[in-house]
Short mmCIF file of C-alpha atoms in Angstrom, two decimals:
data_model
loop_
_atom_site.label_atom_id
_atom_site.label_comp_id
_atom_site.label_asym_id
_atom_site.label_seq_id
_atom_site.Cartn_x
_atom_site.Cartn_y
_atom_site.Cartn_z
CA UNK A 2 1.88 -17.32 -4.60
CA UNK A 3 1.47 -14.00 -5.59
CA UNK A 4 3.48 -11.53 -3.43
CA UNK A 5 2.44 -7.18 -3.04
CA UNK A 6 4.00 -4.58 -1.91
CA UNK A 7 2.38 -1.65 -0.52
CA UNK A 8 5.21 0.73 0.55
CA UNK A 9 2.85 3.83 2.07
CA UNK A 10 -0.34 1.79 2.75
CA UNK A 11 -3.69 3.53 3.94
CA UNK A 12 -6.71 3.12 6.08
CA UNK A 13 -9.37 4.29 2.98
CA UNK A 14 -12.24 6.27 4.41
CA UNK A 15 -15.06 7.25 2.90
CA UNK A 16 -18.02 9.18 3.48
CA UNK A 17 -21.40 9.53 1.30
CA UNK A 18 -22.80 12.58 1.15
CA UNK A 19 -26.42 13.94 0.24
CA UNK A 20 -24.90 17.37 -1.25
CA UNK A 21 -21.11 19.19 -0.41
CA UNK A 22 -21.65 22.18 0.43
CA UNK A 23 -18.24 23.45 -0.63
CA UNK A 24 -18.75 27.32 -1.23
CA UNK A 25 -16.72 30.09 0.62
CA UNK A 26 -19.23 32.85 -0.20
CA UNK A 27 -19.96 32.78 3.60
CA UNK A 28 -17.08 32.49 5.33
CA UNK A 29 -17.96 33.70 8.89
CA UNK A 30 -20.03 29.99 8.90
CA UNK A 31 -18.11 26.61 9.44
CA UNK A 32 -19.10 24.36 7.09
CA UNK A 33 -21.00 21.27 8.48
CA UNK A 34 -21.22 17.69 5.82
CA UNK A 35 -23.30 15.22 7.13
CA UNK A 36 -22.64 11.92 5.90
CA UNK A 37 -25.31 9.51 5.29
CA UNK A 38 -23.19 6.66 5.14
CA UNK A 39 -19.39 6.03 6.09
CA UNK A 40 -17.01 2.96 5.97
CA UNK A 41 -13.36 2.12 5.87
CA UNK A 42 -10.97 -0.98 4.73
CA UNK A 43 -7.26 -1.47 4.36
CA UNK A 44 -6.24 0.25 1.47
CA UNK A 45 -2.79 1.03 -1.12
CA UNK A 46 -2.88 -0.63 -4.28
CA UNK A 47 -1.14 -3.81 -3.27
CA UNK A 48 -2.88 -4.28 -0.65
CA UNK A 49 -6.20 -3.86 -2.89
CA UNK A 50 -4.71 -6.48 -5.23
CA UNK A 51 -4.06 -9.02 -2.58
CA UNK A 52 -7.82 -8.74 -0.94
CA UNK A 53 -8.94 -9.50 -4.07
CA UNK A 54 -6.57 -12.53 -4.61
CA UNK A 55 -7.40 -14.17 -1.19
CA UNK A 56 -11.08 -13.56 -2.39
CA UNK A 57 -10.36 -15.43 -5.29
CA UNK A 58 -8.91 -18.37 -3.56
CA UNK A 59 -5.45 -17.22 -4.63
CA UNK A 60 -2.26 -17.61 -1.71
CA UNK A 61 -1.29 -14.16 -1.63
CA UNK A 62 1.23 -12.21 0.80
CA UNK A 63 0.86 -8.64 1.05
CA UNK A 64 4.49 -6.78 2.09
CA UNK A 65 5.52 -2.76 3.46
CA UNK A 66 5.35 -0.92 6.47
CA UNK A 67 3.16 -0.15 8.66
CA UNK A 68 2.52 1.83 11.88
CA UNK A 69 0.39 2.77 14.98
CA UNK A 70 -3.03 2.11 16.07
CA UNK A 71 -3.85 2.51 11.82
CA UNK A 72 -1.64 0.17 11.16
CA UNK A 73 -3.24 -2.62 13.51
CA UNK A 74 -6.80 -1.77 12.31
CA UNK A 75 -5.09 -2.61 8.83
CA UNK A 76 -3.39 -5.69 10.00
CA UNK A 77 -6.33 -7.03 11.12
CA UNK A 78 -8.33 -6.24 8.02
CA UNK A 79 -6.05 -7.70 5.62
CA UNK A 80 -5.80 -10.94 7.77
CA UNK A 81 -9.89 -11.00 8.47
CA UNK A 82 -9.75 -11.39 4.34
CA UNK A 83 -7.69 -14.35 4.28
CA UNK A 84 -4.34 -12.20 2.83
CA UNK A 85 -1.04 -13.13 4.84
CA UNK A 86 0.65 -10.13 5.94
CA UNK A 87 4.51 -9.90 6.29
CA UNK A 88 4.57 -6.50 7.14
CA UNK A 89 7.31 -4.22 8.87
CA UNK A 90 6.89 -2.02 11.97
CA UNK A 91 7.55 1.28 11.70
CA UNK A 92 7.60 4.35 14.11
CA UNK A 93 4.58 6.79 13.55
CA UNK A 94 0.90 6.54 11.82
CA UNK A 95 0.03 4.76 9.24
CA UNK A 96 -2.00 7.41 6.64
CA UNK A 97 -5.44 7.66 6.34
CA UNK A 98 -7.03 8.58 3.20
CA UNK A 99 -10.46 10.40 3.00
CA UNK A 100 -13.06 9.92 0.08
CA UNK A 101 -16.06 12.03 -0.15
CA UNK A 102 -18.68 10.59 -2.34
CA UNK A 103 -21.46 13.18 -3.29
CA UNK A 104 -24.74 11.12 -4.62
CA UNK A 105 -25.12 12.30 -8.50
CA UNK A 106 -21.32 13.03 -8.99
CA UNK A 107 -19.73 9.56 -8.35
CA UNK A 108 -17.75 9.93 -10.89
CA UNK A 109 -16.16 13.13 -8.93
CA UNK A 110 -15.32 12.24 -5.32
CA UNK A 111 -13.07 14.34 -3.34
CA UNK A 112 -10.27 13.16 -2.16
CA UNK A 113 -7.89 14.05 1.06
CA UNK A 114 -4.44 11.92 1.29
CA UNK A 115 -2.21 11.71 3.61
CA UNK A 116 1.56 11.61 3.16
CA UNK A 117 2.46 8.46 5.13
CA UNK A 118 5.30 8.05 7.91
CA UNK A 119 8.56 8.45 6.89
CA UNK A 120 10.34 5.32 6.53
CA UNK A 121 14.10 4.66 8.15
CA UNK A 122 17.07 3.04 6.66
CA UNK A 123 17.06 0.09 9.81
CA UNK A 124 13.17 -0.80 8.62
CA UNK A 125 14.13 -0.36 4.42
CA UNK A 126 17.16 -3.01 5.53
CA UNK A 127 15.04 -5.24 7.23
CA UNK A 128 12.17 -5.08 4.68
CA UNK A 129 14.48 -6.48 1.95
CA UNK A 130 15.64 -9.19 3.69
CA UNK A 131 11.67 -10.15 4.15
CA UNK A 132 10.99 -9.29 0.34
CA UNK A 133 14.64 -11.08 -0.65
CA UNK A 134 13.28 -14.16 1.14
CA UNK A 135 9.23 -13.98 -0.22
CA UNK A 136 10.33 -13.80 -3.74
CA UNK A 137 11.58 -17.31 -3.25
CA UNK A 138 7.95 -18.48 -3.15
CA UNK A 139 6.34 -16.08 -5.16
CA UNK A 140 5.56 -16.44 -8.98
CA UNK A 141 4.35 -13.01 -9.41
CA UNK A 142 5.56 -9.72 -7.24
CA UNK A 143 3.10 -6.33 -7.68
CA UNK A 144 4.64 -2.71 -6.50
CA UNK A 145 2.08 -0.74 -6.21
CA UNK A 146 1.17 2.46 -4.99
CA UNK A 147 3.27 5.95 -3.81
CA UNK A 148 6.43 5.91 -2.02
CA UNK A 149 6.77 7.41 1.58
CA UNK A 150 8.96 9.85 2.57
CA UNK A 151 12.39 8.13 3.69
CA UNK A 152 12.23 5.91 0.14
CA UNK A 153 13.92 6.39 -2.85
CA UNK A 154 12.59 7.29 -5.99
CA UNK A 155 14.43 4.11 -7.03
CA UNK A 156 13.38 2.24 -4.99
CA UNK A 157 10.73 0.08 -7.28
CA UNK A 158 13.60 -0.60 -9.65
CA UNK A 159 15.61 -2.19 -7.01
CA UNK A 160 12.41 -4.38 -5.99
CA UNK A 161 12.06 -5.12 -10.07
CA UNK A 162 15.47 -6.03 -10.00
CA UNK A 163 15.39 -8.10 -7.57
CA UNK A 164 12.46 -9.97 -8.71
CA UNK A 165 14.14 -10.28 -12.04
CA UNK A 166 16.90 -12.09 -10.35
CA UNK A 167 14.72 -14.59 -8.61
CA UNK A 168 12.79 -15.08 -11.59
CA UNK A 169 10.02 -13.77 -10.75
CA UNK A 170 7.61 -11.24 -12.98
CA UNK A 171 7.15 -8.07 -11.56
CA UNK A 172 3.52 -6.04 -12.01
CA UNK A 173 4.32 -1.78 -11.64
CA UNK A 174 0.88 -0.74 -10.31
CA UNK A 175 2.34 3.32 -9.60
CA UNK A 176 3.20 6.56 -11.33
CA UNK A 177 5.14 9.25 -11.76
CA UNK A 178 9.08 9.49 -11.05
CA UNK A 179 8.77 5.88 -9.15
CA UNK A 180 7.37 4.31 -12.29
CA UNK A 181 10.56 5.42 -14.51
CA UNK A 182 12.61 4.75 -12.54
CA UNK A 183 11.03 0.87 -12.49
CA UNK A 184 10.81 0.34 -16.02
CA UNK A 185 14.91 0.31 -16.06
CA UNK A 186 14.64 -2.67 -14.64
CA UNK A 187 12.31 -3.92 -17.57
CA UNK A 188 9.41 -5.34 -15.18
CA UNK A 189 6.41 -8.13 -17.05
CA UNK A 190 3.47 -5.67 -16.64
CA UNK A 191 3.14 -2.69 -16.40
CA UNK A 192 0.17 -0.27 -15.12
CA UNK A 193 1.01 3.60 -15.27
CA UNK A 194 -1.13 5.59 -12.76
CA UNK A 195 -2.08 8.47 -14.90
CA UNK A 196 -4.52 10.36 -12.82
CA UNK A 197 -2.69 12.92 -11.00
CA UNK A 198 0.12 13.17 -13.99
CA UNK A 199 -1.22 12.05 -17.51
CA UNK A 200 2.35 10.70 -18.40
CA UNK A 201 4.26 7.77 -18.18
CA UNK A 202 8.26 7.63 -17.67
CA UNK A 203 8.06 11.80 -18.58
CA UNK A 204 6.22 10.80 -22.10
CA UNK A 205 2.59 12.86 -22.65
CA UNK A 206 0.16 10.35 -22.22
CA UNK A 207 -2.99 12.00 -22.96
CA UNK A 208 -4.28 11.31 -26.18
CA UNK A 209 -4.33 8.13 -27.67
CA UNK A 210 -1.55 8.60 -30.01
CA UNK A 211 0.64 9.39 -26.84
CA UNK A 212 -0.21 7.01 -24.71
CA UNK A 213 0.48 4.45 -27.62
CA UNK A 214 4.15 6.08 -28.16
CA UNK A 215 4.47 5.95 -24.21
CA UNK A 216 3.54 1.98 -24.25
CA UNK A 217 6.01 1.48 -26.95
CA UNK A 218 9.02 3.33 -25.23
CA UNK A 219 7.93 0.75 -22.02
CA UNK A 220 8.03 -2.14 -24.16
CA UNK A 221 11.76 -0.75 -25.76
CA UNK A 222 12.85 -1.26 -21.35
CA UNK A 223 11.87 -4.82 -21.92
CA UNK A 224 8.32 -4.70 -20.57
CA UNK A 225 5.89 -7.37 -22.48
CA UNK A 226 2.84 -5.75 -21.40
CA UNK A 227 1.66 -1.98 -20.69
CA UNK A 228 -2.02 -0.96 -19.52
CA UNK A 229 -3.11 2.20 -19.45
CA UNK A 230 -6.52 3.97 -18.97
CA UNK A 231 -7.35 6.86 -21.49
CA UNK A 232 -10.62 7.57 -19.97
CA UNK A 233 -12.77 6.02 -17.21
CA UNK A 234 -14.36 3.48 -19.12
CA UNK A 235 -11.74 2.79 -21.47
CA UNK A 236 -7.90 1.38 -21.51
CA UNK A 237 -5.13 0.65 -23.97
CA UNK A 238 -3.12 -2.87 -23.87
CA UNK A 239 0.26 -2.17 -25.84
CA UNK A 240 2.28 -5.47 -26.25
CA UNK A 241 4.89 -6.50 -28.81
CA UNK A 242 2.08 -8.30 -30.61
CA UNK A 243 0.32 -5.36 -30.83
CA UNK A 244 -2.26 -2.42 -29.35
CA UNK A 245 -5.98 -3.21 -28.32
CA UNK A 246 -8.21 -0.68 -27.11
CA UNK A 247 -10.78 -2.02 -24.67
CA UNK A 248 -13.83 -0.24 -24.20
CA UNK A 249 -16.51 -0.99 -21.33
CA UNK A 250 -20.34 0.13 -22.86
CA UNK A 251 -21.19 1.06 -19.04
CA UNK A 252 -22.53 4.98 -18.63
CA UNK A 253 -20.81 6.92 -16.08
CA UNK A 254 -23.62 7.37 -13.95
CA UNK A 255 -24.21 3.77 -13.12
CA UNK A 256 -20.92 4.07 -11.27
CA UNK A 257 -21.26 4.50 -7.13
CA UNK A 258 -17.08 4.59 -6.32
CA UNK A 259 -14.72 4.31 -8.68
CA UNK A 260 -11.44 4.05 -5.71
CA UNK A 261 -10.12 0.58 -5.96
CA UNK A 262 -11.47 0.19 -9.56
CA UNK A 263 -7.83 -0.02 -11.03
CA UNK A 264 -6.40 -2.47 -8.65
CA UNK A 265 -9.66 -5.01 -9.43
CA UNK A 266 -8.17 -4.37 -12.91
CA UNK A 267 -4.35 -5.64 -11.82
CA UNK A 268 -5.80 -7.62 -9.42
CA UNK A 269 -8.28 -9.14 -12.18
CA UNK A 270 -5.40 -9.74 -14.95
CA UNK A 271 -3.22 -11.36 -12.42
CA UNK A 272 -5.31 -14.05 -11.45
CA UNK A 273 -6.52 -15.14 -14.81
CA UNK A 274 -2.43 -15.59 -15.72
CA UNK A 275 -2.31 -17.20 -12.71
CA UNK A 276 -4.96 -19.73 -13.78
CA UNK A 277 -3.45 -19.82 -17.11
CA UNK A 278 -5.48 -17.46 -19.21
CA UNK A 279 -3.93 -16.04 -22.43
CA UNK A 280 -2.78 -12.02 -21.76
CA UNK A 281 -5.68 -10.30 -23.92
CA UNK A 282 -8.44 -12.70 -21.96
CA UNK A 283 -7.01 -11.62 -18.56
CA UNK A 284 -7.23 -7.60 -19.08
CA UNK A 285 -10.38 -8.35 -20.44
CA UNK A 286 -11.96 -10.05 -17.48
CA UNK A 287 -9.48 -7.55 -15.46
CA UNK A 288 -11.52 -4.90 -16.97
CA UNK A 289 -14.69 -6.53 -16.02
CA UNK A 290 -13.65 -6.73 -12.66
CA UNK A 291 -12.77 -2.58 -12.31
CA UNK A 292 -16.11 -2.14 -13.84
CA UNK A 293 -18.20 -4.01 -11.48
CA UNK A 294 -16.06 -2.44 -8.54
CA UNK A 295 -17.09 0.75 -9.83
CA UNK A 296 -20.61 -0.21 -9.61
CA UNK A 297 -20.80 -0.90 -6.45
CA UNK A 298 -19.92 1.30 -2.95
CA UNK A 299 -17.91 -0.92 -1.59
CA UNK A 300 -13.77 -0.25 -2.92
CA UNK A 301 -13.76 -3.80 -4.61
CA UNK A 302 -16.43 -5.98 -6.34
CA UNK A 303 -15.24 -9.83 -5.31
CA UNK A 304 -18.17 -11.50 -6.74
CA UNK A 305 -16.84 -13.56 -9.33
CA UNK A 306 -20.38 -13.91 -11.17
CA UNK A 307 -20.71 -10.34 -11.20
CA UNK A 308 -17.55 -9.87 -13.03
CA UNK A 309 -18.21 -12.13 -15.70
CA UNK A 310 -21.68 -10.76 -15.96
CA UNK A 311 -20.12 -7.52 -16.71
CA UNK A 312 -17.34 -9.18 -19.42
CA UNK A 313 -19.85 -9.23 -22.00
CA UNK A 314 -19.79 -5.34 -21.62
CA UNK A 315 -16.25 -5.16 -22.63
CA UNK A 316 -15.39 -4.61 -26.64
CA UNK A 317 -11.98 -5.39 -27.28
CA UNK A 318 -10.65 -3.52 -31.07
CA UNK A 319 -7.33 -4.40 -32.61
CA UNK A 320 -5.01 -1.38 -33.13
CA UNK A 321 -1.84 -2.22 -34.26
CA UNK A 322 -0.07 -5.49 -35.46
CA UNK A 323 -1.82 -9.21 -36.41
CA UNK B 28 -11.15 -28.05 11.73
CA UNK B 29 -7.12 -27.73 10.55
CA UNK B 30 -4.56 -25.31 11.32
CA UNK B 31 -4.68 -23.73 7.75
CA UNK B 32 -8.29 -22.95 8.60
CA UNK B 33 -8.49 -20.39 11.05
CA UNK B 34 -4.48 -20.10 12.01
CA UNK B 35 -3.74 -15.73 11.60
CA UNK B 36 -1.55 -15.65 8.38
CA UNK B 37 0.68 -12.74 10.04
CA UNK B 38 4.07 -13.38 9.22
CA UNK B 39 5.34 -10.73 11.81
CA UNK B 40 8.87 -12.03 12.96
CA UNK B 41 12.60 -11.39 13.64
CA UNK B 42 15.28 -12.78 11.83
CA UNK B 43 18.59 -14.45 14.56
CA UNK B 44 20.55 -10.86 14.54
CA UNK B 45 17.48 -8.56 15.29
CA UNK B 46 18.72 -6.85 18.71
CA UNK B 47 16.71 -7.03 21.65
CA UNK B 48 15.67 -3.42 21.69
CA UNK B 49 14.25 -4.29 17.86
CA UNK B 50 12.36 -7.32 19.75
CA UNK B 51 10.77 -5.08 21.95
CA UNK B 52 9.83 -2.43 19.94
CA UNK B 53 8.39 -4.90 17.65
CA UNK B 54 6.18 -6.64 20.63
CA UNK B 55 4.77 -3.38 21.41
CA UNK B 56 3.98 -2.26 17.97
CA UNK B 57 2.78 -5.52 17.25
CA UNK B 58 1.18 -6.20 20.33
CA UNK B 59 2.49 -9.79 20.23
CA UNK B 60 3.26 -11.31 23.11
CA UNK B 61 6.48 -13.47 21.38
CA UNK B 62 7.75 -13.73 18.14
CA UNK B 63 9.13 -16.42 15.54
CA UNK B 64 12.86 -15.98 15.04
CA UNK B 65 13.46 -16.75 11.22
CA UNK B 66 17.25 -17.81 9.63
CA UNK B 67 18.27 -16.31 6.40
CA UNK B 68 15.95 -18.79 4.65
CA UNK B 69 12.75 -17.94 6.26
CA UNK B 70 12.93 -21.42 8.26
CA UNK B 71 11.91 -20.80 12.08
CA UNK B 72 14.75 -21.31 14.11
CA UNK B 73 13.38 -19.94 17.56
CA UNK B 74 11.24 -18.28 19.56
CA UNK B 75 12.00 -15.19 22.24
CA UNK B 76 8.54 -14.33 24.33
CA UNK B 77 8.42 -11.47 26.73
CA UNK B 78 8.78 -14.27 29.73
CA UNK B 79 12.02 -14.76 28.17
CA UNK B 80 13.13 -11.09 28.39
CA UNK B 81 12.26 -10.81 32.01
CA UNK B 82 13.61 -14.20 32.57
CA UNK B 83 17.10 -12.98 30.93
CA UNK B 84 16.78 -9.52 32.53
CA UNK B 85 16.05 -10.32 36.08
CA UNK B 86 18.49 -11.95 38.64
CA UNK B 87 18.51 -15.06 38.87
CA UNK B 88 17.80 -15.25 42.35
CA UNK B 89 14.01 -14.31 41.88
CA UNK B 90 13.59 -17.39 39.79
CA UNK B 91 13.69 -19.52 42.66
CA UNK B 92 11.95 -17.05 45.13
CA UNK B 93 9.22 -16.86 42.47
CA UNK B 94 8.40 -12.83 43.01
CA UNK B 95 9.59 -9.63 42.60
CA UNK B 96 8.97 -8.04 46.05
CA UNK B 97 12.75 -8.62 46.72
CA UNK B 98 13.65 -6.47 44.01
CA UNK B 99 14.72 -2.84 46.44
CA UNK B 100 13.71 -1.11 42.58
CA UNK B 101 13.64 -1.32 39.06
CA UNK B 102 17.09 0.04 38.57
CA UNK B 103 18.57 -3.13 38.59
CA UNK B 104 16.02 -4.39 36.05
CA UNK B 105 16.20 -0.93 33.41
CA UNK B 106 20.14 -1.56 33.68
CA UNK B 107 20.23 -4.83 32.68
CA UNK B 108 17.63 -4.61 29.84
CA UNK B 109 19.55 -1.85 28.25
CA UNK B 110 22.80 -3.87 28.80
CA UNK B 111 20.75 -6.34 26.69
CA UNK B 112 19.49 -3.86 24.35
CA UNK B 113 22.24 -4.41 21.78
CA UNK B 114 22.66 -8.33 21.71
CA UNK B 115 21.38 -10.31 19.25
CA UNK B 116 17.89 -12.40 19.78
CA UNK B 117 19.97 -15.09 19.48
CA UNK B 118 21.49 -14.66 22.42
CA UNK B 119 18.40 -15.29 24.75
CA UNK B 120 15.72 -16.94 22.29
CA UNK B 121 14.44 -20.92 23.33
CA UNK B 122 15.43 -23.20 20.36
CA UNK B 123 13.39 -25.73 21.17
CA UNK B 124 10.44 -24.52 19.59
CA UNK B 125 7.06 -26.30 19.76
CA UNK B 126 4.92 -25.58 16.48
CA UNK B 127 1.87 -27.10 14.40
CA UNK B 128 1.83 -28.41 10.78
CA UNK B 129 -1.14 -26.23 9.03
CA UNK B 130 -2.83 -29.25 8.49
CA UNK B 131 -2.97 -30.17 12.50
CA UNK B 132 -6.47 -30.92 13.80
CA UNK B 133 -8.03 -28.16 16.04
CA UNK B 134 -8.25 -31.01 19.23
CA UNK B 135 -4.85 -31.76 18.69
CA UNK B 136 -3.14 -28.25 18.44
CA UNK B 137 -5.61 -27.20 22.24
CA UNK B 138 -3.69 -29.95 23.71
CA UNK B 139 -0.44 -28.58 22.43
CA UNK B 140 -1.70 -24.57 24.01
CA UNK B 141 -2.74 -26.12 27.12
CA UNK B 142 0.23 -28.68 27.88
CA UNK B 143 2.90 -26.41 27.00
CA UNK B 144 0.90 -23.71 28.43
CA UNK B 145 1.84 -21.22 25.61
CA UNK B 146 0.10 -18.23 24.57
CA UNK B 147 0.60 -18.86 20.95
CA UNK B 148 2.04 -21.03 18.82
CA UNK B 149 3.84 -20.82 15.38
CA UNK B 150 2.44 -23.15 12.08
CA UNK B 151 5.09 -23.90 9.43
CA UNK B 152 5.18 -25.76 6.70
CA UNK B 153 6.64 -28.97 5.66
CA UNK B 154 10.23 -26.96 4.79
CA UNK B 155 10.01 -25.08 8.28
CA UNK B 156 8.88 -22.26 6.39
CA UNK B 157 6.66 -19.74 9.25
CA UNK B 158 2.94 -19.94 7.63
CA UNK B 159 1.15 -18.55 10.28
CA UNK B 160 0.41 -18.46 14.22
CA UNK B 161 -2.34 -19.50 16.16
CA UNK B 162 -3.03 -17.57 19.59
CA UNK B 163 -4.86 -18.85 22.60
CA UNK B 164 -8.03 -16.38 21.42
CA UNK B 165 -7.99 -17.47 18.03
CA UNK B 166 -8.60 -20.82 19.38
CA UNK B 167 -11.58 -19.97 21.46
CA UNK B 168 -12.75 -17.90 18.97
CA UNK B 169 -13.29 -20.54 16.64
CA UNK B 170 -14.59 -22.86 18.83
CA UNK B 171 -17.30 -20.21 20.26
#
């Protein structure tokens, strides 16, 4: 079983748009978007993963807190696609996060997200005894996403920890100050969220050279494997073995929503390990997977013919080490 | 069809020292009607429904009169519930709990609902691990 846990999860909106009007030169006039299209699914990175899991026939539980009327519509998205939720209650409204798609910029949506309920101590307590009791039949564990207010920056290590204790290998799907913090705890896998912040654990991780260095310091905290994207189409796998750049030949503009892409990639690696697949031949149909989510409008492509269609558009070239 | 097949893989549940107030809160944000009581282990233990709130919380003089009209107002009710509020589920959960394997035939776990006349009922697993639940509408959904 492979066990997520999405912390601050989201209802994901999103809205296509002919044009977006988004000048201020006339400012006495509201401004009026029509959308030609609009949808919305359960959303947060683990929760992503584990929709793509149950898709794949994997047993998959998907952990965190939700709340309010959101939080239902969530709940009863995640279970309508076969994931089995083990969620805790929380007081407030679960966040809602807005993407606006404008047709000819794909590749540039606009994005509104919410901040998330804050969580107490009482529901961070009782969530641990849930995840404490989980790992026990899980084989993998992914963290993934941002942390709400109420949780500690920490708090991912302590999960890692745990995990490491109950032998079970931890994925870090996340970011930022949460992601450091994680990597003390020396988790299997690791994806750094670079978007917002191109760094991982405070280490530059722009240009390839520095994203390299940044793998390497990840692999010093006792990681075995660190994947991260250096541009849209293309992503760096830095293991002790060595560094392989993989490079999708897709142009930008055949992509129609590129949220969700990244967890088809986690989600994508962890279910070839889980069927046995050597590391390299996981990211690569991983990367497959993100590409043919990308393709389509809907947040994840779970059409396993599709993604193998699109593995033969992924070049894999040896960096480092062999 | 079998349990496994259309049974709602929500794991939403109290462990035996959850306090009553946590029960309730949890019903209403849940909108469950009852919930599993786990042990430490994850193994279902119990179950505590609302019936078995207003059971614990109301006289027990009304049980045998079978209404509430005798009841001069709530007051008596509100003060025992939040007398309650701070025990453990424990305390007032059934025991005896009546659940499905997930690999229970469809014909089978209807007779189960209707017998017992339950609203829902828990699935676990061969270690008495909570898997799922099946509700009364899940049941007529799938056979729609």
């Amino acid at each position: 079983m492979i066990l997520t846990v999405t912390l601050n999860p989201t209802l994901d909106k999103f809205y296509w748009v002919d044009r977006l009007p988004l000048s201020l030169e006339r400012v006495e006039e509201e401004i009026l978007i029509r959308a030609s299209k609009s949808s919305s699914s359960a959303g947060g990175k683990g929760i992503n993963v584990s929709v793509f899991l149950a898709c794949m026939g994997v047993e998959t539980v998907a952990m965190g807190f939700l709340a309010g009327h959101t939080g239902q519509i969530i709940l009863r998205d995640v279970l309508a696609r076969g994931v089995t939720a083990n969620f805790v209650w929380i007081e407030g409204e679960t966040r809602t996060n807005v993407t606006i798609i404008e047709r000819g910029r794909e590749y540039h949506p606009v994005k509104i997200h919410e901040e998330g309920p804050p969580v107490l101590e009482r529901a961070v307590e009782l969530f641990l005894r849930k995840y404490q009791r989980m790992l026990k039949r899980a084989e993998y564990v992914v963290l993934g996403g941002a942390l709400p207010p109420g949780i500690p920056v920490d708090f991912y290590r302590e999960l890692a920890t745990l995990a490491r204790e109950a032998g079970v290998r931890t994925v870090v799907h996340a970011g930022g100050a949460a992601l450091k913090a994680a990597l003390e705890a020396g988790p299997y896998f690791v994806k750094p969220d670079v978007r917002e912040e191109p760094q991982v654990a405070g280490l530059p991780a722009k240009t390839e050279q520095e994203i390299i260095a940044a793998g390497k310091y990840a692999l010093r905290k006792g990681v075995q494997a660190c994947l991260v994207s250096h541009h849209v189409t293309g992503d760096l796998l830095i293991t002790r073995e060595g560094v392989w750049d993989l490079e999708a030949r897709v142009p930008l503009s055949k992509f129609k929503n590129l949220v969700g892409a990244d967890d088809a990639l986690v989600a994508g690696v962890l279910y070839r390990l889980a069927e046995g697949d050597p590391l390299l031949e996981a990211v690569k149909f991983g990367m497959a997977a993100a590409i043919a989510s990308a393709e389509i409008e809907p947040k994840l492509c779970l059409a396993k013919p599709a993604i193998e269609q699109e593995m033969k558009e992924v070049e894999v070239v040896r960096k480092e080490g062999g | 069809m079998k349990a496994r097949e259309f049974m709602r893989r929500d794991l939403t549940s109290v462990e035996l020292d959850a306090t009553i107030a946590e029960v309730i809160y949890l019903m209403e944000q849940s909108g469950l009607s009852s919930l599993p009581v786990l042990d430490d282990e994850g193994v279902l233990v119990g179950v505590i429904s609302e019936k078995d709130l207003i059971r614990a919380a109301l006289p027990g003089y009304l049980e045998m009169l079978h209404s509430a009209s005798f009841l001069p107002s709530l007051n008596q009710l509100t003060r025992r519930l939040q007398e309650m509020a701070d025990h453990p589920v424990s305390e007032y959960m059934r025991s005896d709990v009546i659940f499905v394997r997930p690999d229970d035939e469809d014909l089978q776990i209807a007779d189960t609902l209707i017998r017992h006349e339950l609203k829902q009922i828990p699935v676990v697993d061969e270690q008495g691990h909570l898997v799922g639940v099946i509700r009364r509408i899940d049941l007529l959904y799938h056979l729609i």
